[in-house]
Short mmCIF file of C-alpha atoms in Angstrom, two decimals:
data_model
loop_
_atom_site.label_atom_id
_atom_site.label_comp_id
_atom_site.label_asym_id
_atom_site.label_seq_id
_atom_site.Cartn_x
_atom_site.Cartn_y
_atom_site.Cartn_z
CA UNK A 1 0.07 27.66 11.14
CA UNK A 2 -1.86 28.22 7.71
CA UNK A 3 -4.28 30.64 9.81
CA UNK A 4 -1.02 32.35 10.88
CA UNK A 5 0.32 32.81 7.51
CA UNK A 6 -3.03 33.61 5.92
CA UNK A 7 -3.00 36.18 8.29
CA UNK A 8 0.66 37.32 7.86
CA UNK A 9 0.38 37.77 3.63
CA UNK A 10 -2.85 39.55 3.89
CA UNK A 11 -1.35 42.14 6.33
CA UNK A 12 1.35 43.14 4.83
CA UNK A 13 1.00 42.10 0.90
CA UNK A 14 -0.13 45.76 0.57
CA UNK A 15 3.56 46.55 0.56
CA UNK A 16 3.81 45.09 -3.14
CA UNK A 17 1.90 47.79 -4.76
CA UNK A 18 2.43 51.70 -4.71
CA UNK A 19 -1.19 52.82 -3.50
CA UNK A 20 -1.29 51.03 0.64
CA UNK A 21 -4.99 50.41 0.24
CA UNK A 22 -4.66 47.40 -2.68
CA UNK A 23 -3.89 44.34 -0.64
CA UNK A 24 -2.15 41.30 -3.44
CA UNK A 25 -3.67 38.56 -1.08
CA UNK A 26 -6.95 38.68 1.17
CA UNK A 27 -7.00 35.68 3.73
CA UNK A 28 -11.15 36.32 3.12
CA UNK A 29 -10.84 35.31 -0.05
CA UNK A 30 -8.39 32.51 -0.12
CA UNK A 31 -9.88 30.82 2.74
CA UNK A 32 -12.88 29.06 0.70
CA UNK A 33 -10.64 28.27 -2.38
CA UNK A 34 -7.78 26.33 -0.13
CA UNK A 35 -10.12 22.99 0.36
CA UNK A 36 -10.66 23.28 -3.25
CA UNK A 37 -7.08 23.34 -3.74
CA UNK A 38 -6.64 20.89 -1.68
CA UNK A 39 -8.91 17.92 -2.89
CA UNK A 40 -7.30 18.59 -6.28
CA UNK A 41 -4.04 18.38 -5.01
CA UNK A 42 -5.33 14.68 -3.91
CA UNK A 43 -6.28 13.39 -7.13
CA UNK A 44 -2.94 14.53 -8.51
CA UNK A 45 -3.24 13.65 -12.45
CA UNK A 46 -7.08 13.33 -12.36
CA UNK A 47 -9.46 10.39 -12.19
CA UNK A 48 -8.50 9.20 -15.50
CA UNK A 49 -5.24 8.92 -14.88
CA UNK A 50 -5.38 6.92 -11.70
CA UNK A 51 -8.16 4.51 -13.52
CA UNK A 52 -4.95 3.90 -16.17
CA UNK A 53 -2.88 3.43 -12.58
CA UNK A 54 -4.93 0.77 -10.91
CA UNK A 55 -5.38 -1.07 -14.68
CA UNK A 56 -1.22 -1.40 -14.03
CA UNK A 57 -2.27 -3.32 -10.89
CA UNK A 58 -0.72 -0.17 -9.30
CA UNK A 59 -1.46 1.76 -6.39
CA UNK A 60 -1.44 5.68 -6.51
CA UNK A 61 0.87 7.68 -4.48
CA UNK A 62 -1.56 8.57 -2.00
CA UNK A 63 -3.38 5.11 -1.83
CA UNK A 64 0.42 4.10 -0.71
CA UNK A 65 1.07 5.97 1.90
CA UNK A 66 -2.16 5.39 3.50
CA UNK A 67 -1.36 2.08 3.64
CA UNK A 68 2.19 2.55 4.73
CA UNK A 69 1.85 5.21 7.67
CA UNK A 70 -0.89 5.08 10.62
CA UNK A 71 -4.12 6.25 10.36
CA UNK A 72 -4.28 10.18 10.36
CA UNK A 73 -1.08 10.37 11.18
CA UNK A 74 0.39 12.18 8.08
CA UNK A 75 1.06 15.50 7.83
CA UNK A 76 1.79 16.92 4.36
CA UNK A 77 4.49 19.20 3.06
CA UNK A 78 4.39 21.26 -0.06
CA UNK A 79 1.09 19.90 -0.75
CA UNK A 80 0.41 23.23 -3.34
CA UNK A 81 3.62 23.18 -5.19
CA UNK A 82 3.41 23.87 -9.08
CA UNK A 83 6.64 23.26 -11.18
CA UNK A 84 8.01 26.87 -12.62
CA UNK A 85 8.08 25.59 -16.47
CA UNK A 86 6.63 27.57 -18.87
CA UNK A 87 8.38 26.07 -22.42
CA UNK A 88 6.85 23.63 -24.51
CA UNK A 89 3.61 23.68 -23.78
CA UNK A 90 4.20 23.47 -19.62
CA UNK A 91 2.38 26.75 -18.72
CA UNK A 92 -1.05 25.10 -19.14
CA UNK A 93 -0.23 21.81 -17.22
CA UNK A 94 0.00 22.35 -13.78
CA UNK A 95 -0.82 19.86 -10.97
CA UNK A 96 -0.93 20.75 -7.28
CA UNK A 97 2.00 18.81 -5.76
CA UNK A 98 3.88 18.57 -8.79
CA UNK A 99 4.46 14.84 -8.92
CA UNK A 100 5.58 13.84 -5.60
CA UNK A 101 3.69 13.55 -2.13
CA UNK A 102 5.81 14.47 0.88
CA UNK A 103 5.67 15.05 4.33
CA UNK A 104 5.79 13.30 8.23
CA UNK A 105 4.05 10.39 9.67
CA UNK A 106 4.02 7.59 12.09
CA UNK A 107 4.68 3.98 11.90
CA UNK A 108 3.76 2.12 15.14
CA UNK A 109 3.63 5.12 17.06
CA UNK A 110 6.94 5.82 15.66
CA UNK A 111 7.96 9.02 13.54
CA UNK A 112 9.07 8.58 9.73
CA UNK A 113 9.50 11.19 6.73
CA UNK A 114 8.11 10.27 3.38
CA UNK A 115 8.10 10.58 -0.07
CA UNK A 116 5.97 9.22 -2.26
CA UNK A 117 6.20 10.20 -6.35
CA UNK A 118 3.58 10.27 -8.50
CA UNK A 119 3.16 8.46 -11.90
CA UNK A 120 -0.78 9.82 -12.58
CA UNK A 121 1.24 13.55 -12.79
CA UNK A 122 3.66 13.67 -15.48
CA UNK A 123 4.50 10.14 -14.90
CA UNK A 124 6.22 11.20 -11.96
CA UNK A 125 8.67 12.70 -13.73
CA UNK A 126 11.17 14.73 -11.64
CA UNK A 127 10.56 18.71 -11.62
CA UNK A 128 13.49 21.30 -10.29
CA UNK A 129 10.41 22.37 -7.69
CA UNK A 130 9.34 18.12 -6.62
CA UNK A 131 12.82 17.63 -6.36
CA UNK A 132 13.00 20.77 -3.43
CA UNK A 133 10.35 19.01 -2.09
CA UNK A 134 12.40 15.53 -1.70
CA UNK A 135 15.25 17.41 -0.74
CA UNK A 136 13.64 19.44 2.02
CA UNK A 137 12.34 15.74 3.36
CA UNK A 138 15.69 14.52 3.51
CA UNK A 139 17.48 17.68 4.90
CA UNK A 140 14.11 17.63 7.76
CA UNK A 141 15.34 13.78 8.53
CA UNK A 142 19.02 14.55 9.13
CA UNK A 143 18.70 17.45 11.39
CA UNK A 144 15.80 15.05 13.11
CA UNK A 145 17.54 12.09 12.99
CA UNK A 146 14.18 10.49 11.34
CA UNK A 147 14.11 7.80 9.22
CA UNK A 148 13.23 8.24 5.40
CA UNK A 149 11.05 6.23 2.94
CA UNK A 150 11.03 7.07 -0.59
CA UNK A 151 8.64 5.45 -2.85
CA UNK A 152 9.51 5.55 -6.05
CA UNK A 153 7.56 5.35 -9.51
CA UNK A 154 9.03 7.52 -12.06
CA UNK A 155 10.09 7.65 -15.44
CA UNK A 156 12.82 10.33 -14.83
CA UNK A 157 13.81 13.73 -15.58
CA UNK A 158 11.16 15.89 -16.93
CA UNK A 159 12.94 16.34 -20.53
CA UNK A 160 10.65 19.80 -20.57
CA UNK A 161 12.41 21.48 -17.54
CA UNK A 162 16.23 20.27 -19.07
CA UNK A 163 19.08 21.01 -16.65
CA UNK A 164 16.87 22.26 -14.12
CA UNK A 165 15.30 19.09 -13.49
CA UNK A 166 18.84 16.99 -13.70
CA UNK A 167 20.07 19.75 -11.14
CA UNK A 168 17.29 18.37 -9.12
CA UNK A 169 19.09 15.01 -9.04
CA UNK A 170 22.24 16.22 -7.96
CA UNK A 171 20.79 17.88 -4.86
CA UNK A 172 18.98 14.82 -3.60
CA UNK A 173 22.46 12.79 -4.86
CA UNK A 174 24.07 14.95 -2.23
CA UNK A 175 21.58 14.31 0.37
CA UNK A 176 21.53 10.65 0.00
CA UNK A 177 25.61 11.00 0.23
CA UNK A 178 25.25 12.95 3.21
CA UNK A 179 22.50 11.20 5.32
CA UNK A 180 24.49 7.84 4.72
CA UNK A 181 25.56 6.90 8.27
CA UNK A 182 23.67 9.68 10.15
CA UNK A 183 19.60 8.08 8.98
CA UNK A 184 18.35 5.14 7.58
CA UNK A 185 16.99 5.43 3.82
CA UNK A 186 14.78 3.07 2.38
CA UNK A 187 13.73 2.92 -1.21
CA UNK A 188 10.47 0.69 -2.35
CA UNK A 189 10.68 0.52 -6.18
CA UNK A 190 7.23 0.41 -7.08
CA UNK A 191 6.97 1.57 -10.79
CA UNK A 192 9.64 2.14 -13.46
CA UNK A 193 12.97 4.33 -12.24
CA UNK A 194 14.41 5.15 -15.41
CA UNK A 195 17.48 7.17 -15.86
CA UNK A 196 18.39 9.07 -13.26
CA UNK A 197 15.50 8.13 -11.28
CA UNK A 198 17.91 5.02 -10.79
CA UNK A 199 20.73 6.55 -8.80
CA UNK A 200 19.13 7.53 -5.63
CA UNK A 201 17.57 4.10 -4.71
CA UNK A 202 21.14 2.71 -5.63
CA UNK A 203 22.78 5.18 -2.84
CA UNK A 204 20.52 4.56 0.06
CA UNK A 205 20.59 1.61 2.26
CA UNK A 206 17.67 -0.63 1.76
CA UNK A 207 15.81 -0.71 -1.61
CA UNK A 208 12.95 -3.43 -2.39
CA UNK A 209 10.70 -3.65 -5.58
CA UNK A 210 7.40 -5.47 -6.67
CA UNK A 211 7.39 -7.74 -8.92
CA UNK A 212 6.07 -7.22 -12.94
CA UNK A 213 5.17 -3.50 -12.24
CA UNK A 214 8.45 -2.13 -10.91
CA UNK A 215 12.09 -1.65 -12.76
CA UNK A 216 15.45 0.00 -12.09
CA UNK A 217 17.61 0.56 -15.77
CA UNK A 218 19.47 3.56 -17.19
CA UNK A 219 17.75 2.82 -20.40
CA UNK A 220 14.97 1.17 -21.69
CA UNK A 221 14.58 -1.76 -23.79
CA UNK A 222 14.00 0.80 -27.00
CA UNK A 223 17.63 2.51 -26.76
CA UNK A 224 19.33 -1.19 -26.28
CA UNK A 225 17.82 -2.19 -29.11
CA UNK A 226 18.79 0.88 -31.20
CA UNK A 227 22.60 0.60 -29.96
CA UNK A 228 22.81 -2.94 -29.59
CA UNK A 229 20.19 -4.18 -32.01
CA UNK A 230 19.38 -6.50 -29.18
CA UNK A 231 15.77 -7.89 -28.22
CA UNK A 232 14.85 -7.48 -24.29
CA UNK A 233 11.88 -7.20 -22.25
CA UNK A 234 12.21 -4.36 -18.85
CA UNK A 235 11.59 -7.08 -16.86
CA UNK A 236 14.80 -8.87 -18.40
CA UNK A 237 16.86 -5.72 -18.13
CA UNK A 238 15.74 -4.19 -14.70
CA UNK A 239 13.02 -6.22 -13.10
CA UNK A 240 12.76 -6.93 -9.27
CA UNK A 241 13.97 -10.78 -10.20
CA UNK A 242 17.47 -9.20 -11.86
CA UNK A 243 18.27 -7.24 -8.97
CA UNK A 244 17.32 -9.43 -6.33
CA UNK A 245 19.04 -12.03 -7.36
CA UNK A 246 21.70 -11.41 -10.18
CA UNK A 247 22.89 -7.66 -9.83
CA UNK A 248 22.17 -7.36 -5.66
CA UNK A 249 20.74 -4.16 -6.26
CA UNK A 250 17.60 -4.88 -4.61
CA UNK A 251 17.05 -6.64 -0.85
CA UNK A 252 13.79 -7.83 -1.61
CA UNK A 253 10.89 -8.24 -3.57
CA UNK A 254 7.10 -8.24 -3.10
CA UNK A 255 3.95 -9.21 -5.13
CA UNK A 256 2.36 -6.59 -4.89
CA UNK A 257 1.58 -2.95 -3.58
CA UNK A 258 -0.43 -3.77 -0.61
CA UNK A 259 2.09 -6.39 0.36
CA UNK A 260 5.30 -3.62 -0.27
CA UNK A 261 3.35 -1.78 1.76
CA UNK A 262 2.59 -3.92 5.06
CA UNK A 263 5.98 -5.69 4.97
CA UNK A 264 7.50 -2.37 4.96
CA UNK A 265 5.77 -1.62 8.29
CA UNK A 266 6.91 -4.64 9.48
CA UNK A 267 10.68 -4.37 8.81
CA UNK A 268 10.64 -0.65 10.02
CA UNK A 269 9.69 -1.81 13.40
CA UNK A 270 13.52 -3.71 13.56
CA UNK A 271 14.87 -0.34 12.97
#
């Protein structure tokens, strides 16, 4: 497929410009930059960022889904998606993959859809062009009547991209709406979900957190404090223990990553 394409944009890219002879992409000279591409693409915010990531006692996106899915069984969608911000400063941060991981896989021999967003980019904030990339996941597992698994460890909207970004919500809102009934959804919690980061999990059917590293609120413990003049910790507001057992939010909880991970495997065998 990527041979095909190569092939496809470098015959006929010539059609862009005036004189037939300039060519606006050469396969030739793509070809030895796309590995390059892609091993950036896998370290999504950069080595110091996922150093900061495991000191949280938290897995990266990638280290996830590796643990989740069967060995070499993933295939990866939109792996070279940028976000298409250039305000406040946006033009010079770009990240292959744009915050979110995304593609199909196998659990058990069996065939699953994935997303997996990631807090070493942006804090995993959601772009207009990572939210496509959820949204094409979850329009691939209705019309395949796959399974989805969104892993989720986000602070929210990117504030940089504005409406854009909360547009973003509304078409995976939809989505959720829509594939309720026709595919299982299940959301692991395994970071903070902050603002509207929170709805999603809320509308699918299964959602699960880890313990101490993982929270579901609106708002953080800062803006209660400035409108309620209220002390409270995120773990007392939104932590796996409040929604497992007080709000019902959550079906489950884990210690850790790792254990998210396997038990995950586990349940989607009953499915």
């Amino acid at each position: 497929l990527l041979r095909n394409t190569m092939s496809f944009l470098s015959r006929y890219s010539h059609c862009l410009y005036k004189s037939s002879s300039r060519r606006a992409f050469s396969a030739k000279a793509f070809g030895p930059k796309w590995e390059e591409y892609r091993s950036a693409a896998k370290l999504g915010g950069g080595l110091g960022a996922i150093k900061k990531q495991h000191e949280k006692n938290k897995l990266t996106a990638r280290e996830r889904l590796d643990l989740l899915l069967d060995r070499e069984s993933f295939q990866e969608v939109g792996s070279l998606v940028s976000h298409q911000c250039f305000d406040f400063g946006m033009e010079n941060k770009h990240f292959w993959g744009d915050g979110v991981v995304a593609g199909k896989g196998q659990i058990s021999g069996r065939p699953v859809l994935v997303y997996s967003q990631d807090f070493t980019v942006h804090g995993g904030s959601l772009s207009e062009s990572n939210a496509a990339k959820i949204c094409k996941i979850l329009d691939m597992g209705m019309r395949l009547k796959i399974p989805v698994i969104g892993i989720n460890d986000s602070g929210g909207a990117r504030i940089q991209e504005g409406v854009c970004a909360l547009r973003g919500y509304s078409d995976i809102f939809l989505r959720n709406v829509m594939g309720s009934g026709v595919i299982p959804q299940i959301t692991v919690i395994c970071g903070p979900s902050a603002g509207g980061a929170v709805y999603s999990p809320a509308l699918t059917d299964w959602v699960f957190m880890v313990k101490q590293t993982s929270y579901m609120f609106l708002t953080g413990p800062e803006v209660v404090k400035a409108v309620t003049y209220e002390d409270v910790t995120k773990e007392e507001l939104g932590g796996a223990s409040v929604h497992t057992k007080k709000s019902g939010v959550a079906c489950g909880s884990f210690e850790n990553d790792i254990e998210a991970m396997a038990s995950i495997r586990q349940f989607y065998d009953y499915l």
